[in-house]
XYZ file of C-alpha atoms in Angstrom:
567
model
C -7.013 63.807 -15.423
C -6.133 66.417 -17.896
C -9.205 65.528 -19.785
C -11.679 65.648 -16.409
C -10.498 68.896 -15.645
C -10.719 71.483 -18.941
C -13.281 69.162 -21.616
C -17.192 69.641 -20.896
C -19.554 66.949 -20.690
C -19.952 65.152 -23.646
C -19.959 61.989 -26.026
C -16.406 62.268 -26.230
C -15.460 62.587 -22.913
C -17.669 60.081 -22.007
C -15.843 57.494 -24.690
C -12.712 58.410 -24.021
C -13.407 57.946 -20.226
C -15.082 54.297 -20.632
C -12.623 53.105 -22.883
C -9.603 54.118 -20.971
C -11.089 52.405 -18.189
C -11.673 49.021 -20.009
C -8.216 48.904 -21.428
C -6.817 49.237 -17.906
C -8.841 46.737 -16.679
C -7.745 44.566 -18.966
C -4.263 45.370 -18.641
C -4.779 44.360 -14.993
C -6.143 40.928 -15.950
C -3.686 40.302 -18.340
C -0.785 41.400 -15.769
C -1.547 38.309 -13.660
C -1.583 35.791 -16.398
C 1.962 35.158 -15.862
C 1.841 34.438 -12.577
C -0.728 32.103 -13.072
C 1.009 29.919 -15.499
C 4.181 29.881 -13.622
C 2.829 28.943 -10.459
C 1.209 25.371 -9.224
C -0.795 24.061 -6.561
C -2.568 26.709 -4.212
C -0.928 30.034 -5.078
C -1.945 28.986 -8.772
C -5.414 29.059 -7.779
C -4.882 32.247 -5.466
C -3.898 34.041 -8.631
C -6.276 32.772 -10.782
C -8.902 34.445 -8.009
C -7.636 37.452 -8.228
C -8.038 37.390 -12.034
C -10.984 36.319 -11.990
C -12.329 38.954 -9.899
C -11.066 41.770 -11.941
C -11.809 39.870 -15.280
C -15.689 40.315 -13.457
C -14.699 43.772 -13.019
C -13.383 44.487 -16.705
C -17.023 42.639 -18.079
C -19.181 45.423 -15.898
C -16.884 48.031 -17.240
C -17.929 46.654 -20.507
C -21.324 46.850 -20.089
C -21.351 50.194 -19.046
C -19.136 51.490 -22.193
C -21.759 49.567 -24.044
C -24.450 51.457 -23.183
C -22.752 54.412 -23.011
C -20.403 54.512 -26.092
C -21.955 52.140 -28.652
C -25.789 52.538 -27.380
C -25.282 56.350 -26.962
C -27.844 56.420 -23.733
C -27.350 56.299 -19.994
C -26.939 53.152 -18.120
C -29.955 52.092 -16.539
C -31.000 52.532 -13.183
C -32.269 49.206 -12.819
C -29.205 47.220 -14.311
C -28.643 43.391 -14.459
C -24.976 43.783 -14.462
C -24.723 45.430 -11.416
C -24.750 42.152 -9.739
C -21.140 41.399 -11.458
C -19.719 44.347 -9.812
C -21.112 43.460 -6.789
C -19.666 40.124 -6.878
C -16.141 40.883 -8.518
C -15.582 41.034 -4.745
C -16.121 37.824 -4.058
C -13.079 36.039 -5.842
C -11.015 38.119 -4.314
C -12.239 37.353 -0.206
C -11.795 33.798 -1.709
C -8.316 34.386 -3.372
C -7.093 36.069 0.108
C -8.851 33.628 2.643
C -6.167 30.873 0.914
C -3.714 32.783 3.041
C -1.262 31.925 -0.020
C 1.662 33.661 2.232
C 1.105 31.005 5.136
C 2.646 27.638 5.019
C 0.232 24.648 4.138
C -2.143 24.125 7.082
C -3.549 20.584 7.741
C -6.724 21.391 6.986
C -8.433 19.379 4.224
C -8.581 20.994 0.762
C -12.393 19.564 0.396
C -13.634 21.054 3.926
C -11.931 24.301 3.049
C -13.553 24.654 -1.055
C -17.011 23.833 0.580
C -16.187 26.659 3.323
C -15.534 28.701 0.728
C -18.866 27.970 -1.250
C -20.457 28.407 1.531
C -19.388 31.573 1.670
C -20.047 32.714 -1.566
C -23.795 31.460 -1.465
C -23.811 33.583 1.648
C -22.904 36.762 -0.097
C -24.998 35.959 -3.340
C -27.709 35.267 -1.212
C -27.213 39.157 0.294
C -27.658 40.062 -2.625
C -30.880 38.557 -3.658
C -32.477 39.055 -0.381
C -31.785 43.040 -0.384
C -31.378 44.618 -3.760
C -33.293 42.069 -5.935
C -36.736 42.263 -5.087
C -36.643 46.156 -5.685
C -35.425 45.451 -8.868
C -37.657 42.324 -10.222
C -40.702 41.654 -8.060
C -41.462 45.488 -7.247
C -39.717 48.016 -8.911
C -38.213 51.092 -6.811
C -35.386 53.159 -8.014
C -34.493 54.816 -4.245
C -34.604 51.476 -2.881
C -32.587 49.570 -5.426
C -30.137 52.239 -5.230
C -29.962 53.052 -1.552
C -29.870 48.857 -0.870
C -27.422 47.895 -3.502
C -24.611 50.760 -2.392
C -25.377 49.894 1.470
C -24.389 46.263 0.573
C -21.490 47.136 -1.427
C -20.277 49.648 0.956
C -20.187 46.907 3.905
C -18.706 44.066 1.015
C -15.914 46.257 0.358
C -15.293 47.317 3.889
C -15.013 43.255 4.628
C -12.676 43.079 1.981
C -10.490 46.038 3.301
C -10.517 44.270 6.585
C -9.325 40.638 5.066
C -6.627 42.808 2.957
C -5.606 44.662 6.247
C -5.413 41.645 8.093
C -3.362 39.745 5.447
C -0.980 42.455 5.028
C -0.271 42.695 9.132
C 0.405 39.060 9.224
C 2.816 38.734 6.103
C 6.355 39.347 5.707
C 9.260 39.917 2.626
C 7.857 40.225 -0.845
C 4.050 39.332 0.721
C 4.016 42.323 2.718
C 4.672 44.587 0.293
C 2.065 42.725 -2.273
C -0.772 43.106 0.257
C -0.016 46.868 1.317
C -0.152 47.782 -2.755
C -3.701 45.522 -2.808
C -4.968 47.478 0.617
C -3.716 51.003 -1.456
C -5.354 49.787 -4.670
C -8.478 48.680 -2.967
C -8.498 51.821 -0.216
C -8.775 54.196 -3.166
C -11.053 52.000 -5.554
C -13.823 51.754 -2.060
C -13.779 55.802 -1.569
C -13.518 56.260 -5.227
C -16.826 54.370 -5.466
C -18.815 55.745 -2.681
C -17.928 59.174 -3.838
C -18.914 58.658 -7.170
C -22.230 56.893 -5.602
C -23.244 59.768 -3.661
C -22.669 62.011 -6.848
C -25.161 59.801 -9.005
C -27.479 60.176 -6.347
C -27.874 63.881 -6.628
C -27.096 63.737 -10.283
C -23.190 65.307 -10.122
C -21.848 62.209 -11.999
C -20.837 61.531 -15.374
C -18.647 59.271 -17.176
C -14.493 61.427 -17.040
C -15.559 63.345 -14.518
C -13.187 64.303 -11.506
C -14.939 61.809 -9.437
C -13.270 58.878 -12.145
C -10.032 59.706 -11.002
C -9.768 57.836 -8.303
C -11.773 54.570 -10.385
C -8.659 54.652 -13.296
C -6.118 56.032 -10.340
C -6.983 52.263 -8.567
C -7.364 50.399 -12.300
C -3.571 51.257 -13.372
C -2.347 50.173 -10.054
C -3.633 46.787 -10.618
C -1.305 46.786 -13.579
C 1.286 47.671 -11.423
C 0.858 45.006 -8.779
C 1.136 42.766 -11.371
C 4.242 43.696 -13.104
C 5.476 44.460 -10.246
C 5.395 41.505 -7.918
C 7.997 39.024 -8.621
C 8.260 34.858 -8.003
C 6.582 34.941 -4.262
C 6.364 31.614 -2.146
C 4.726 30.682 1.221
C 7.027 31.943 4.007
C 8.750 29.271 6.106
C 6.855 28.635 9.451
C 4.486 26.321 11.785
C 1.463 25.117 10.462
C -0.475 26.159 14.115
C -1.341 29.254 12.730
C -2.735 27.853 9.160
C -4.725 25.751 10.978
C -6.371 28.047 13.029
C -7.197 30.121 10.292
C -8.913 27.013 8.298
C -10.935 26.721 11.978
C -11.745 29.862 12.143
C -12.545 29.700 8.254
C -15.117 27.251 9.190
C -16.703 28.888 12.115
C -17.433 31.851 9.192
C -19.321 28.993 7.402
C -21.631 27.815 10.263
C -22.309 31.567 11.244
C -23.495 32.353 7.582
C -25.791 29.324 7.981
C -26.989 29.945 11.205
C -28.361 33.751 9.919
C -30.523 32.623 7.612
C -33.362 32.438 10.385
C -32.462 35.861 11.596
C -33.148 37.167 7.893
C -35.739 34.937 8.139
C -37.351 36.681 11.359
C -36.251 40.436 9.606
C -38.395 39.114 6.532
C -41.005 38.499 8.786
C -40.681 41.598 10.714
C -40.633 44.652 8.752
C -44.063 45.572 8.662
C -43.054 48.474 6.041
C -42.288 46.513 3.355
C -44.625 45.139 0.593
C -46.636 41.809 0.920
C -44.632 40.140 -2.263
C -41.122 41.078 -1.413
C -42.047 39.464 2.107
C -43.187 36.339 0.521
C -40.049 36.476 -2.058
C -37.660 36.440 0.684
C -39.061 34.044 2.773
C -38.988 31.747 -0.107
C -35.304 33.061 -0.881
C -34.595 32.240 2.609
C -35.779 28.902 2.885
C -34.481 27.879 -0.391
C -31.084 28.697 0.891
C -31.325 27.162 3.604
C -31.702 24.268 1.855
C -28.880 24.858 0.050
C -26.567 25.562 2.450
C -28.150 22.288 5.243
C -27.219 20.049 2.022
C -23.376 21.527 1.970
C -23.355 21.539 5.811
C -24.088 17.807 6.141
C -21.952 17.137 2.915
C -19.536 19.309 4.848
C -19.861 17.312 8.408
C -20.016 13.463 6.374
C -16.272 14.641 4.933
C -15.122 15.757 8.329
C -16.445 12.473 10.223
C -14.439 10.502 7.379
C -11.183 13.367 8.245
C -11.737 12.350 12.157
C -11.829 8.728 11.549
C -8.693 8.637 9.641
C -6.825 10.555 11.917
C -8.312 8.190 14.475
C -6.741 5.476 12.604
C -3.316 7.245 12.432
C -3.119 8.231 16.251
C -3.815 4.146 17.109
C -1.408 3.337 14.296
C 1.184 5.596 15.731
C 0.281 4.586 19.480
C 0.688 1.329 18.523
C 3.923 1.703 16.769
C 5.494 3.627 19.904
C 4.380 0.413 22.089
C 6.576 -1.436 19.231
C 9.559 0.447 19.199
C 9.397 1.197 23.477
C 9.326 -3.029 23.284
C 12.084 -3.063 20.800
C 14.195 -0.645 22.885
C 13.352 -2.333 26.270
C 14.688 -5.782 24.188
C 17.882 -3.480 22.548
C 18.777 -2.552 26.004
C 18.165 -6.401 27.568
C 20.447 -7.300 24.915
C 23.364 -5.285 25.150
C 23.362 -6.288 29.072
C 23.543 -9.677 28.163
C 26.575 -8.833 26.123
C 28.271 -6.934 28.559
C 27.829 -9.653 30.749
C 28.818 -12.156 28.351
C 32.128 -10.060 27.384
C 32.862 -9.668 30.999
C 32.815 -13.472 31.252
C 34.549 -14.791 28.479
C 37.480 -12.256 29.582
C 37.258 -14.107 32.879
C 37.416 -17.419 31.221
C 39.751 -16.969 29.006
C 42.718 -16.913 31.350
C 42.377 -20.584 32.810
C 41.237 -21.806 29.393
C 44.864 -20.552 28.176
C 46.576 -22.085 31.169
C 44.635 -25.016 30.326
C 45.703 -25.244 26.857
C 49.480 -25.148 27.347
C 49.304 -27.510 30.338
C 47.448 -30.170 27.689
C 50.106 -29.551 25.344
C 52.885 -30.001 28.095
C 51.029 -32.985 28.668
C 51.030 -34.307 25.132
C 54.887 -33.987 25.090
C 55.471 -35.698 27.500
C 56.061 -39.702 27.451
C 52.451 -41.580 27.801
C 50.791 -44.803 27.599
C 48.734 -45.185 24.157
C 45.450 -44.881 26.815
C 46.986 -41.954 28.426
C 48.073 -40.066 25.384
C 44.446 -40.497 23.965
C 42.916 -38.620 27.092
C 45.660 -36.056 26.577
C 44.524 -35.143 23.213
C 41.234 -35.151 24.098
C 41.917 -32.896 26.819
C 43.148 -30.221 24.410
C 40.716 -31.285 21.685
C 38.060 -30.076 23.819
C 39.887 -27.258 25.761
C 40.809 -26.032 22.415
C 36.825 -25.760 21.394
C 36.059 -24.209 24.557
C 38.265 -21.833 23.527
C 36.234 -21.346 20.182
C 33.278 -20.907 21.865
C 34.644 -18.296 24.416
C 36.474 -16.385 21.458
C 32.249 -16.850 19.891
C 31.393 -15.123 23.016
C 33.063 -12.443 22.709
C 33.117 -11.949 19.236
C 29.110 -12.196 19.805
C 29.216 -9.349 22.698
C 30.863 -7.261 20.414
C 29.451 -7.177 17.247
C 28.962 -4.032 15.853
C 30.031 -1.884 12.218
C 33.268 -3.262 10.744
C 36.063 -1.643 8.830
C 35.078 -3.485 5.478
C 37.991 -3.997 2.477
C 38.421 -6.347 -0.140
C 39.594 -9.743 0.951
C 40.493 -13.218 -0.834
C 38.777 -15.954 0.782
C 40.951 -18.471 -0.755
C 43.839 -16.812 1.529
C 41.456 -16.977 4.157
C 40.216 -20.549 4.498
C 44.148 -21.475 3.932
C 44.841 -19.941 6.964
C 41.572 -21.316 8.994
C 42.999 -24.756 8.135
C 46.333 -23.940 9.109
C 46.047 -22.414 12.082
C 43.037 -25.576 13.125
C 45.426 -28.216 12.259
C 46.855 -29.102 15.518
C 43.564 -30.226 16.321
C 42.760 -32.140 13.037
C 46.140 -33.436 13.443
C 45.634 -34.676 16.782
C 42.374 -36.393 15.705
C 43.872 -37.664 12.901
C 41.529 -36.574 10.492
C 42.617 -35.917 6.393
C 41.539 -32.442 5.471
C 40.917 -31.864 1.641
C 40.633 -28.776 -0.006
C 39.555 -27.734 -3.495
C 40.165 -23.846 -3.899
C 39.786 -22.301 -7.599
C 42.658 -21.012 -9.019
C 41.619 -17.290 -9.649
C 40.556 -14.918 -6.324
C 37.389 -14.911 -5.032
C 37.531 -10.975 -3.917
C 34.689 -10.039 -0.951
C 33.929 -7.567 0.683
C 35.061 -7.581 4.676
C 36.876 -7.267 7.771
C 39.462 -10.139 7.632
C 39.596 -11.186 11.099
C 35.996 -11.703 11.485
C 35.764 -13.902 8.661
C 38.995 -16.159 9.535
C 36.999 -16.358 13.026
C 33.745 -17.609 11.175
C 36.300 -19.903 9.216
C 37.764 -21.455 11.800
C 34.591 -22.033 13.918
C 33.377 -24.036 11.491
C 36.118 -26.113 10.385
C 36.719 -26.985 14.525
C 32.405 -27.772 14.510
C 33.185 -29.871 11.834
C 35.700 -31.380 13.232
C 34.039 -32.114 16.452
C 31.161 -33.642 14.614
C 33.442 -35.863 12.678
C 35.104 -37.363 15.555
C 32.070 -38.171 17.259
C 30.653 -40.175 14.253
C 34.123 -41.717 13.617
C 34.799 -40.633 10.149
C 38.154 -39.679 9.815
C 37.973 -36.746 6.146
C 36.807 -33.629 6.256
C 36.834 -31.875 2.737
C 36.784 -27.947 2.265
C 35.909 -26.855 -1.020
C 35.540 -23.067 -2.790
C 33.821 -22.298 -5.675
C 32.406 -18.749 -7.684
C 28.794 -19.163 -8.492
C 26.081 -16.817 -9.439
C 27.873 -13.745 -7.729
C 28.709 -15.658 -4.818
C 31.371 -17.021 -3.570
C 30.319 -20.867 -2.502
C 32.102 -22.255 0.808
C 31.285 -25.860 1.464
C 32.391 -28.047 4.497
C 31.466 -31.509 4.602
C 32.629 -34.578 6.391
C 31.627 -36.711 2.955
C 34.181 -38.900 1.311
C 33.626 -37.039 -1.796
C 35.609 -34.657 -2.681
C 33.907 -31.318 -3.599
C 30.681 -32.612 -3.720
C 28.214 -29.504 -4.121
C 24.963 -31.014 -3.942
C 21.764 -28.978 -4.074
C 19.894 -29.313 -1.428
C 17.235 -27.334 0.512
C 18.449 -24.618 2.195
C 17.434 -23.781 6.186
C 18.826 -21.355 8.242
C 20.929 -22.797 11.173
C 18.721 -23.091 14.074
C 19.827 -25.601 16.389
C 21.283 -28.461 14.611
C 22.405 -31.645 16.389
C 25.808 -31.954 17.371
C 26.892 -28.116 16.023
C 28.020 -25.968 18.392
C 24.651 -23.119 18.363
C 26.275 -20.377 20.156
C 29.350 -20.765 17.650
C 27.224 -21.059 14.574
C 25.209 -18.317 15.841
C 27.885 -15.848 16.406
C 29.146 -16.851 12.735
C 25.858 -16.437 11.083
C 25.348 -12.498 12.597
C 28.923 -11.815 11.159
C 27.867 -12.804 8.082
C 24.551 -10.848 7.624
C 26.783 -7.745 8.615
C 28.831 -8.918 5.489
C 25.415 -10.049 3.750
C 26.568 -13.389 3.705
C 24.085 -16.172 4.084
C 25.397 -19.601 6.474
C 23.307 -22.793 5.811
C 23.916 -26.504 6.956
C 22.377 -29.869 5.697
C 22.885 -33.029 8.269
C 22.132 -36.394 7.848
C 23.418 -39.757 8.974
C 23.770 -41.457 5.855
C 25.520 -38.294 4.027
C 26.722 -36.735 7.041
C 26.926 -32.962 7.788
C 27.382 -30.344 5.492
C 27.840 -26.537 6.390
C 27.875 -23.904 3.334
C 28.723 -20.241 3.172
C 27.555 -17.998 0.705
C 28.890 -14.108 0.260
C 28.480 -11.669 -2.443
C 31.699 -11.400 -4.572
C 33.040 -8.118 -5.896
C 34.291 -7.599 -9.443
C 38.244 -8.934 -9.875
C 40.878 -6.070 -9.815
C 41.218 -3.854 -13.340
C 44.177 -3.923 -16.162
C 46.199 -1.369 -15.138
C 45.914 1.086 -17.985
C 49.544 2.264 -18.524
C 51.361 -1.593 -18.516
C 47.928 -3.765 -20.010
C 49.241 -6.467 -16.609
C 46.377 -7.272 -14.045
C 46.513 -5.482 -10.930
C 47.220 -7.703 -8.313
C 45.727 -7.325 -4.807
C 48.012 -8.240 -1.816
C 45.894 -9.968 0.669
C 46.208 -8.652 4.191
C 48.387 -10.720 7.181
C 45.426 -13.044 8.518
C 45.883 -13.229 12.770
């Protein structure tokens, strides 16, 4: 400033001036590396826009200190390079129209870089179709001049507006990036057209007063980038995103549909020189071209963006028909238990009475022929029982409290508490239980109850095929623990054989073996049967074991576990 104001136009000023200006420029660029290597995905990109655009900025500046500093002679009035100013612009409209403060719209990334080039062919094409000709196909200083600043006065007012806009809908450390960028960009647009309208009546030169404003706008860039900390889309709906990539679109389409109306102006303005008609007709056809080629690319990618989405909605539609079935089922369901609970509640009382009235009968003095009808009586009062207890354990099944428990404990206590009946069938039960525990993972009670239904299933088969030993063995394999009941003479005899799920297998009590078998996928235990008439029937359990109890520390003597009262 100091140097604009008391040192006369000369070389030095002039140097001093253009070199200032680069190294500010570049200090700008440079200022936004950082945030370009610390950030990903689309505010990566955003930044590297904005560099780019001033890094287009800082390579006009150095084309005018060449000529000025190292060439010693003015800048031409017909200059190449005045293109890259004019389109150091366009970078940043693309760098902003990312919306980088907005959450992630919906909008596909391909549809939105093709609006974008769309966009940018649009502007380049301004250019050509206005200043070029006047500069290459018929020379004319006032008209270059007056055409390129009338086009770079409305491209920066656009760019004021897309600033303006951004910094109205932005909030927290966004807000108060944008409002520095609007300052910045406020000062650098009158800056320019003041020092345009200077040129034009030959006030200008390189330091002047009229550069202030240019270097005032350059440093700020530095600023904005030192400045402006870590920022990160704000937290919202995606409507609004969405919209904008619409509306983002609709830009597109417009800038493709004016190419006839600069066709038409072409066509039109009877002042203007045969060739630079002919030039921009050809400009204007060429582009259109251009731009019907990214317009169908454009539509092909958003036919393949409705299609999928087609494809989701019927997925999803068809999914909600799934899960309205599986809830009309869920709900069928849990009347049918509360049905079934309410009836084995009813049945349970006479079933009780029944039991103790068989037993009072069994005490009681009896002919052989009448004492076998009493213990049938209870044999099969006493699995009615089973199956109501089935019933209800079946209407209630639901999360259990799950702890470690020893099935060896358990299985002793199944064929405890079902010996009457074995007893009174007189049928030999063998077990074969390992000596160490075999520790799992469940509610006690539930398990005792899948126990003991399938010891009395057993049973029942057994009597009705007149074999008179049932054996109950236990074993630890593979991370299981291995439950076999079989009405086999041998003893323990673990025989591989196919496994099938229990479906409905003769003479086995379904309901029972049903109830059993959704107890133990809550304990993800696995229930599997093998029947035949030679070998008989054979019913196995499997469930996942968990690791035996630690060495206590301080005494080096196992833990041991006490196993909880079984009902």
């Amino acid at each position: 400033m100091l140097a604009a104001l008391f040192l006369p136009n000369s070389f030095g000023l002039k140097a001093l001036s253009d070199v200032i200006q680069c190294i500010l420029l570049f200090s700008g660029t440079m200022s936004l590396v950082p945030h370009i290597l610390r950030s990903r995905g689309r505010l990566r990109l955003f930044w590297t826009l904005i560099a780019t655009g001033i890094t287009f900025w800082f390579t006009y500046q150095l084309v005018w200190t060449y000529y000025e500093v190292w060439l010693r002679m003015d800048v031409p009035d017909l200059c190449a390079a005045d293109m890259i100013l004019f389109l150091h612009i366009v970078p940043l409209m693309a760098a902003l129209a990312l919306r980088p403060h907005a959450p992630q719209d919906e909008y596909a990334a391909k549809l939105r870089r093709l609006d974008f080039a769309l966009m940018m062919v649009w502007w380049g094409y301004l250019y050509v179709l206005i200043v070029i000709p006047w500069q290459y196909v018929m020379a004319d200083v006032k008209a270059y001049d007056h055409n390129l600043n009338s086009l770079y006065l409305i491209e920066k007012l656009a760019f004021l507006s897309t600033v303006l806009a951004a910094w109205i809908g932005s909030k927290g450390g966004w807000k108060t990036f944008y409002a520095n960028l609007f300052g910045t960009c406020l000062i650098y647009a009158a800056g320019s057209h003041l020092a345009n309208w200077a040129l034009s009546r030959n006030f200008y030169y390189s330091g002047s007063l009229y550069d202030i404003p240019l270097a005032t706008s350059m440093a700020w860039l530095t600023v904005i980038g030192l400045g402006t900390g870590n920022l990160e889309p704000q937290a919202g709906i995606r409507t609004t995103s969405t919209l904008h990539g619409v509306s983002l679109a609709r830009l597109g389409m417009i800038a493709a549909f004016s190419l006839p109306l600069f066709a038409a102006w072409a066509l039109l303005d009877g002042p203007i020189p045969p060739r630079i008609r002919s030039f921009r007709l050809i400009l204007t056809l060429g582009t259109a071209l251009l731009m019907g080629v990214m317009v169908f690319i454009r539509q092909r990618l958003l036919d393949g963006e409705l299609v999928r989405l087609l494809i989701h909605s019927r997925e999803s539609i068809a999914n909600l028909k799934r899960l309205q079935a599986q809830i009309t089922e869920s709900e069928k369901l849990a009347s049918i238990g509360h049905l079934v609970g309410g009836a084995a509640h009813e049945l349970n009382n006479p079933i009780t009475a029944m039991l103790g009235y068989s037993d009072l009968l069994m005490s009681t003095s009896l002919t052989p022929e009448q004492s076998d009808l009493a213990v049938k009586i209870g044999q099969h009062v006493r699995r009615t029982k089973s199956l109501v207890a089935s019933l209800l354990s079946f209407a209630k099944q639901g999360p259990t409290a799950m702890s470690p428990v020893d099935l060896n404990t358990l299985l002793r206590t199944a064929v405890k508490v079902s010996q009457p009946q074995w007893e009174a069938l007189h049928i030999e039960v063998r077990t074969e239980f390992p000596h160490e525990l075999l520790l799992v993972r469940g509610d006690s009670n539930q398990l005792l109850q899948v126990c003991v239904q399938i010891i009395n299933d057993a049973l029942h088969v057994l009597d009705q095929h007149d074999r008179r030993t049932l054996t109950i063995a236990a074993a630890h394999k593979n991370g299981s623990a291995i439950v076999n009941i079989s009405d086999t003479d041998l003893p323990g005899n673990f025989v591989e054989y196919e496994e099938q799920t229990i479906d409905s297998p003769e003479n086995l009590s379904g309901l029972g073996l049903t109830a059993c078998q959704g107890i133990l996928r809550q304990h993800h235990g696995k229930l599997f049967w093998q029947q035949d008439q030679k070998a008989g029937t054979s019913i196995r359990l499997e469930i996942p074991v968990i690791p035996p109890p630690e060495k206590s520390p301080a005494s080096g003597v196992p833990v041991m576990w006490q196993p909880q009262p079984s009902a």
